[in-house]
mmCIF file of N, CA and C in Angstrom:
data_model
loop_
_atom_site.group_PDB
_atom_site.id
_atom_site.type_symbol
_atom_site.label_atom_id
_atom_site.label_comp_id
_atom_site.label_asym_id
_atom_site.label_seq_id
_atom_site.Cartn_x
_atom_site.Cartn_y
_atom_site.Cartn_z
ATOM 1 N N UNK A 1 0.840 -1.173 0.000
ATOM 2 C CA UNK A 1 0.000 0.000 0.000
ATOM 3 C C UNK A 1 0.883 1.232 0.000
ATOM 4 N N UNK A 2 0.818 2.283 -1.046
ATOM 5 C CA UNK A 2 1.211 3.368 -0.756
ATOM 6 C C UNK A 2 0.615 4.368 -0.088
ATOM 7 N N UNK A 3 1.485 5.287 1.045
ATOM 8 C CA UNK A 3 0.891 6.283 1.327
ATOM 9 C C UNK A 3 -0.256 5.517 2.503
ATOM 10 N N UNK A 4 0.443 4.632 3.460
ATOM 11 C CA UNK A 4 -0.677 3.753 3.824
ATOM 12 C C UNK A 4 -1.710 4.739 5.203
ATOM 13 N N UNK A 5 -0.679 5.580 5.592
ATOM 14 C CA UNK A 5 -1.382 6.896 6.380
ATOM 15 C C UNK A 5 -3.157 7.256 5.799
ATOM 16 N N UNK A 6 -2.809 7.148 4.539
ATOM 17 C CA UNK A 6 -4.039 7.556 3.384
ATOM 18 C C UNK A 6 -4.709 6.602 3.357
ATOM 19 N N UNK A 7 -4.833 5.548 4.219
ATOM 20 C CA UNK A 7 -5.599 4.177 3.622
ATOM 21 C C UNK A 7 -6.115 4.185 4.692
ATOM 22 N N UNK A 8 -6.626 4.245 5.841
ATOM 23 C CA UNK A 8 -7.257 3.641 7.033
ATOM 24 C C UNK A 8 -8.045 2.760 6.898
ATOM 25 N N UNK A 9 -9.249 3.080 5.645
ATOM 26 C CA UNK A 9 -10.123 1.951 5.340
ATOM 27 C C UNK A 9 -10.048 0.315 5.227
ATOM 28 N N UNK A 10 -8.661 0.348 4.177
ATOM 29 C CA UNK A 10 -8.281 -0.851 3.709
ATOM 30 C C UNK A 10 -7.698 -1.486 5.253
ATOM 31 N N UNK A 11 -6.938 -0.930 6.260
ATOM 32 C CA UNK A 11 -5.723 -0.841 7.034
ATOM 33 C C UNK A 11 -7.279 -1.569 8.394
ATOM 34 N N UNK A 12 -7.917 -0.820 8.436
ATOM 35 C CA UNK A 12 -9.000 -1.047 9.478
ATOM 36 C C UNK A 12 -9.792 -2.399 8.965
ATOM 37 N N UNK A 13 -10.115 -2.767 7.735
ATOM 38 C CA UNK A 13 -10.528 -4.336 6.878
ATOM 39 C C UNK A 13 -9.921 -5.249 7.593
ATOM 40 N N UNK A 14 -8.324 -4.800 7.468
ATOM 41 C CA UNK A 14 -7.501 -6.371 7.788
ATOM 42 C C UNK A 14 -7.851 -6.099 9.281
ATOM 43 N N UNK A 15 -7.469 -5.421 9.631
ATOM 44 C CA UNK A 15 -7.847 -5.517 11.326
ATOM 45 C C UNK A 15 -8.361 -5.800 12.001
ATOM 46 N N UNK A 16 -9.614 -5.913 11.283
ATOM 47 C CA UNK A 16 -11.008 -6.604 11.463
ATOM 48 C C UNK A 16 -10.866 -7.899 11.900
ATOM 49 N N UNK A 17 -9.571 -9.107 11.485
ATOM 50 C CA UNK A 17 -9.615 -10.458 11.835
ATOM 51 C C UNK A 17 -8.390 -10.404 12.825
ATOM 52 N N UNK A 18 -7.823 -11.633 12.550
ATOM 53 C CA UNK A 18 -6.650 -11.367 12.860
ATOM 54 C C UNK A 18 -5.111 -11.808 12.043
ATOM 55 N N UNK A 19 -4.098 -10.549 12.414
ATOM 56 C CA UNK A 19 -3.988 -10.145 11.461
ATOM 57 C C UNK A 19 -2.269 -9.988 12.005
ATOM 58 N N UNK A 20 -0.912 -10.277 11.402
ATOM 59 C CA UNK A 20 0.437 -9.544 12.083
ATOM 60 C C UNK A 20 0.818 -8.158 11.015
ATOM 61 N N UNK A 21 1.878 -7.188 11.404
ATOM 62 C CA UNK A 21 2.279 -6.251 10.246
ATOM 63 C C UNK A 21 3.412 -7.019 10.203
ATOM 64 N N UNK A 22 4.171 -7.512 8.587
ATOM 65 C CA UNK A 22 4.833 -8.099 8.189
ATOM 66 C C UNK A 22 6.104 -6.808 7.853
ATOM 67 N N UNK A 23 5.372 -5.393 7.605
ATOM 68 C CA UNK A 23 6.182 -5.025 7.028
ATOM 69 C C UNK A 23 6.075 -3.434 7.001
ATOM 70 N N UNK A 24 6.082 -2.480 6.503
ATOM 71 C CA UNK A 24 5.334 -1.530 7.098
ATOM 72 C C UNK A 24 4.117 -1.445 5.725
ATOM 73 N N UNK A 25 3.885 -1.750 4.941
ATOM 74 C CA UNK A 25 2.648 -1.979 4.452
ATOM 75 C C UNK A 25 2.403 -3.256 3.803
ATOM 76 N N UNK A 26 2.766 -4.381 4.317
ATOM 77 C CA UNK A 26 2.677 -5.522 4.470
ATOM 78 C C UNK A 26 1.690 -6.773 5.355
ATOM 79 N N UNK A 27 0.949 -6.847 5.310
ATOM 80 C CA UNK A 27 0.022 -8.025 6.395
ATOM 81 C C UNK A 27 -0.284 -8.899 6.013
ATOM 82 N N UNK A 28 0.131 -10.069 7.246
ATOM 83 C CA UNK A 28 -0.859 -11.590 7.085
ATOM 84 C C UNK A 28 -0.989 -11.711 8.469
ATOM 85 N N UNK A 29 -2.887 -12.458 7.558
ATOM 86 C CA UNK A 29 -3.853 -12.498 8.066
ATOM 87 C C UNK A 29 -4.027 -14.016 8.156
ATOM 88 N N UNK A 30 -5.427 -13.966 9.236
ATOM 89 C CA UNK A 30 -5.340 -15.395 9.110
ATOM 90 C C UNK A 30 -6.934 -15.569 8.686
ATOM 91 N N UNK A 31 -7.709 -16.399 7.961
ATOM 92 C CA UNK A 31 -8.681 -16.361 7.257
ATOM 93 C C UNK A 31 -9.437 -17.512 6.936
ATOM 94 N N UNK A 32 -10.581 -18.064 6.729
ATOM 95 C CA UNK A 32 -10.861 -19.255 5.943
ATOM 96 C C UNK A 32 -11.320 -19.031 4.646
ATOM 97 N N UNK A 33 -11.429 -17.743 4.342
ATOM 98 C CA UNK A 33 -11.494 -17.090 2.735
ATOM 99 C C UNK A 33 -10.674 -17.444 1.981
ATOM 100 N N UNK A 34 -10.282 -17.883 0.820
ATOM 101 C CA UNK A 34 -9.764 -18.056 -0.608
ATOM 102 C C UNK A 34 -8.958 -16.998 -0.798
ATOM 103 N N UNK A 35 -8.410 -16.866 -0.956
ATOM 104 C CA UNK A 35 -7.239 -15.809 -1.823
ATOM 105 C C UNK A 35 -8.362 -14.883 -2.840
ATOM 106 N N UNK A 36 -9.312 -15.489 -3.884
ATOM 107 C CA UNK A 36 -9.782 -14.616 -4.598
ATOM 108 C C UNK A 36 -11.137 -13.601 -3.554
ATOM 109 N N UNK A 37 -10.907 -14.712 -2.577
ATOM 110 C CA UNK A 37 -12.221 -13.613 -1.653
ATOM 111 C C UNK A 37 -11.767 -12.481 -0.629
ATOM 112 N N UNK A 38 -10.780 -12.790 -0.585
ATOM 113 C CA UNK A 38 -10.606 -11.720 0.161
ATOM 114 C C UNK A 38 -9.407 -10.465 -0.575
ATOM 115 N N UNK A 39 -9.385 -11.050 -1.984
ATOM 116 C CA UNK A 39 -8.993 -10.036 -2.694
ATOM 117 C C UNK A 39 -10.257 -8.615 -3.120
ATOM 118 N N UNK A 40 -11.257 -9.650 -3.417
ATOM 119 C CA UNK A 40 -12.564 -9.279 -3.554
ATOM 120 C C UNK A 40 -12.986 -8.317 -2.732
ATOM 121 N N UNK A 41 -12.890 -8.758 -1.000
ATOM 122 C CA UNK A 41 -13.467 -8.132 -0.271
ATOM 123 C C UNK A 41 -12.325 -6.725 -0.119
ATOM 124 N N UNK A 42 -11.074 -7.127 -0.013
ATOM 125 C CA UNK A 42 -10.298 -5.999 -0.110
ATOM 126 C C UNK A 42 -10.027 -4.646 -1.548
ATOM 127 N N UNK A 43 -9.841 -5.086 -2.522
ATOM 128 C CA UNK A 43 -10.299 -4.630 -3.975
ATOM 129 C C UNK A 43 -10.702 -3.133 -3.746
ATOM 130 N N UNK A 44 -11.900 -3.072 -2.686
ATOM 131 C CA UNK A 44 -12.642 -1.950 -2.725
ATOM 132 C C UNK A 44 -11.507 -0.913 -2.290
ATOM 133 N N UNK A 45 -10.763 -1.160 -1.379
ATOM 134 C CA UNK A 45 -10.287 -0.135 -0.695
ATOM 135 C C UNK A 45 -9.127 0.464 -1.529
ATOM 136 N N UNK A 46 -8.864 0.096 -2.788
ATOM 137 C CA UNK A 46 -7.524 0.018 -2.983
ATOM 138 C C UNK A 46 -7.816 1.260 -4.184
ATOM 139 N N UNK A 47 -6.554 1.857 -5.052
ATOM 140 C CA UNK A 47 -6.563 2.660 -5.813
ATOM 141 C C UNK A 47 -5.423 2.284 -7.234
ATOM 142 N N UNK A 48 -4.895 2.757 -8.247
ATOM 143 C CA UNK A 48 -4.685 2.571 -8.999
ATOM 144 C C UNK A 48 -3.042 2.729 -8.603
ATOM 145 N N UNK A 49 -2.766 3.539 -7.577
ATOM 146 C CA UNK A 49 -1.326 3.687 -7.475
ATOM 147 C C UNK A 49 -1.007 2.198 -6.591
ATOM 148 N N UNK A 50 -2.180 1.684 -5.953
ATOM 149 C CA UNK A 50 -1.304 0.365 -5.056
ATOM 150 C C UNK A 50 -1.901 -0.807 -5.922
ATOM 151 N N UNK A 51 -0.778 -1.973 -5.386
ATOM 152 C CA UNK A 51 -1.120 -3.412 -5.718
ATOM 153 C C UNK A 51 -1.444 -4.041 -4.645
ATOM 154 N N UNK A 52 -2.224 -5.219 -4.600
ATOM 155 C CA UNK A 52 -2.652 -6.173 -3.609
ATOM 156 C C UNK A 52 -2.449 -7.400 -4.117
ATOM 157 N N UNK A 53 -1.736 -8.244 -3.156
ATOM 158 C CA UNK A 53 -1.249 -9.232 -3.289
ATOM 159 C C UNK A 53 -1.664 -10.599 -2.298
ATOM 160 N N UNK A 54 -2.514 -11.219 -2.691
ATOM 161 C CA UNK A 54 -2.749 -12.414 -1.547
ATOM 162 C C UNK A 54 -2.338 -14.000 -1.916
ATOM 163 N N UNK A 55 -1.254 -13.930 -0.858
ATOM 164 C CA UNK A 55 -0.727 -15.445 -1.182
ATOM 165 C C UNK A 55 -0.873 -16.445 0.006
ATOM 166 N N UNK A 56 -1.074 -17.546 -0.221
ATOM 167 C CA UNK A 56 -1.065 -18.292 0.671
ATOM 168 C C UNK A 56 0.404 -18.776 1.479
ATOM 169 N N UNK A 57 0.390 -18.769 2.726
ATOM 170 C CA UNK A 57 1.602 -18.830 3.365
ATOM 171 C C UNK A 57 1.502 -19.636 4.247
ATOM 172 N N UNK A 58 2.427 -20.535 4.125
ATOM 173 C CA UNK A 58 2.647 -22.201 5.239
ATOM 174 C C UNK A 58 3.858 -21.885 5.033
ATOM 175 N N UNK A 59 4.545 -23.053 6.056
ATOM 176 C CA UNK A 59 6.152 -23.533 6.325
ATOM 177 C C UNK A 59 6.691 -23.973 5.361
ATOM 178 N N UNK A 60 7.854 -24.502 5.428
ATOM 179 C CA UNK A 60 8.941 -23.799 6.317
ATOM 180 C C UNK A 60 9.524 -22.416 5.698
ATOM 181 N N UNK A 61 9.715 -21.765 6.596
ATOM 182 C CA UNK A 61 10.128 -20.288 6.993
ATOM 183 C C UNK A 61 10.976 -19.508 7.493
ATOM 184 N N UNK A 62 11.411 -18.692 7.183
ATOM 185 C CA UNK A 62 12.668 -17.940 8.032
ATOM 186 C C UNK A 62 12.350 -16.610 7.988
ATOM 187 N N UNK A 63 12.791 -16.225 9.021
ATOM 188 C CA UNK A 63 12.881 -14.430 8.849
ATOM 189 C C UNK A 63 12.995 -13.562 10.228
ATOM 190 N N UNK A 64 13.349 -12.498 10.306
ATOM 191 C CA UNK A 64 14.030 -11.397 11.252
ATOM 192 C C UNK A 64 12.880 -10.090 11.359
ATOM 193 N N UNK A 65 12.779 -10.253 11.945
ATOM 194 C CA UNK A 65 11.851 -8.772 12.470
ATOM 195 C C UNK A 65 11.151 -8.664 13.751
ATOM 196 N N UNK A 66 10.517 -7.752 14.091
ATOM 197 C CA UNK A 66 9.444 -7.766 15.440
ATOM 198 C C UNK A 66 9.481 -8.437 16.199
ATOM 199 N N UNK A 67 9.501 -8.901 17.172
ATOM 200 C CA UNK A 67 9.171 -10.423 18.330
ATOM 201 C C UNK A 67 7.827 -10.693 18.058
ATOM 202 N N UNK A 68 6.921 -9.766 18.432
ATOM 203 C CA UNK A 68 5.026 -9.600 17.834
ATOM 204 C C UNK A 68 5.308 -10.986 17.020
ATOM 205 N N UNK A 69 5.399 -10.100 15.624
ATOM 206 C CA UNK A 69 5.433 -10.738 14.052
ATOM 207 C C UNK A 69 5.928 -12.069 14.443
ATOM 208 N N UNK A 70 7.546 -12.145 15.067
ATOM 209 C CA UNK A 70 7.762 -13.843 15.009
ATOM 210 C C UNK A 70 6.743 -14.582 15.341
ATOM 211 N N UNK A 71 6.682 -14.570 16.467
ATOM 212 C CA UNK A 71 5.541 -15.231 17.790
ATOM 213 C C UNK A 71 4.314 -15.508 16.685
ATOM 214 N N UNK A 72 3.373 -14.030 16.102
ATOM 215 C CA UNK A 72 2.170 -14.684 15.710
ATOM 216 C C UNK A 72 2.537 -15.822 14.621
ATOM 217 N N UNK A 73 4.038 -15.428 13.516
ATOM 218 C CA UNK A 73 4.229 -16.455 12.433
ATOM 219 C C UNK A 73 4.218 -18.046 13.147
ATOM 220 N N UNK A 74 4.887 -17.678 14.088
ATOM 221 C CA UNK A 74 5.524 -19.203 14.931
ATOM 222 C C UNK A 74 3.770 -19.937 15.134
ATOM 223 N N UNK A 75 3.158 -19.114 15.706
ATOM 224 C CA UNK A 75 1.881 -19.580 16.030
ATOM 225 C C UNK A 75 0.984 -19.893 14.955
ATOM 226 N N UNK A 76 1.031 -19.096 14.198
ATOM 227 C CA UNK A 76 0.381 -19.261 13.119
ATOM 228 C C UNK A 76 0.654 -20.210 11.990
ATOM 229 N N UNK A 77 1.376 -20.199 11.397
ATOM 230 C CA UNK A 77 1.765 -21.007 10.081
ATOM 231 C C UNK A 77 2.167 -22.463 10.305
ATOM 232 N N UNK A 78 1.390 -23.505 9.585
ATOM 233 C CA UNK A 78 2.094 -24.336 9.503
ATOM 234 C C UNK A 78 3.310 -24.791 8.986
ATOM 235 N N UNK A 79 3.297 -25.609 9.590
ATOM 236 C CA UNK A 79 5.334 -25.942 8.952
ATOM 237 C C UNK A 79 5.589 -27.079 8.637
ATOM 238 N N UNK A 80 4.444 -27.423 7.386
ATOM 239 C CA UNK A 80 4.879 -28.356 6.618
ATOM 240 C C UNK A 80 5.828 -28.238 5.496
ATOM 241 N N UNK A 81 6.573 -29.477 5.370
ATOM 242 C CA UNK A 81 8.090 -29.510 4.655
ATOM 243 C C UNK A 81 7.453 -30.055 3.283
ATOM 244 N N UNK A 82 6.801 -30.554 3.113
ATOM 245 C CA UNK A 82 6.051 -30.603 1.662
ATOM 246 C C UNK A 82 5.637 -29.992 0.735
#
């Protein structure tokens, strides 16, 4: 998201579930929606200068940031090697 100050709408959507900041305009969420549905449901908020990107995310994993962020990834994601 650019300019994500300018977005509250979209920013207040994800918030709505639950949700870590990956990045500073970066989030995963956790969902039983489809990738195309909650592109759908998100879509609205968005504008021509940003992209939205929803990927599905399981294990295995690495990465450096936040304690927050680790913890919910650790909790969250599975960590299948398949």
């Amino acid at each position: 998201l650019n300019n994500e100050a300018r977005r509250p709408a979209i920013v207040g959507e994800i918030k709505r579930g639950v949700w870590a900041l990956l990045s500073e305009s970066s989030y995963a969420i956790t969902t039983n929606e489809t990738p195309d549905e909650v592109v759908a449901r998100l879509s609205k908020f968005i504008d021509g200068d940003d992209g939205l990107y929803v990927i599905t995310l399981r294990g295995p994993w690495a990465g450096s940031g936040p304690a927050e962020t680790l913890a919910w990834l650790r909790a969250g994601l599975p960590m299948n090697r398949a």
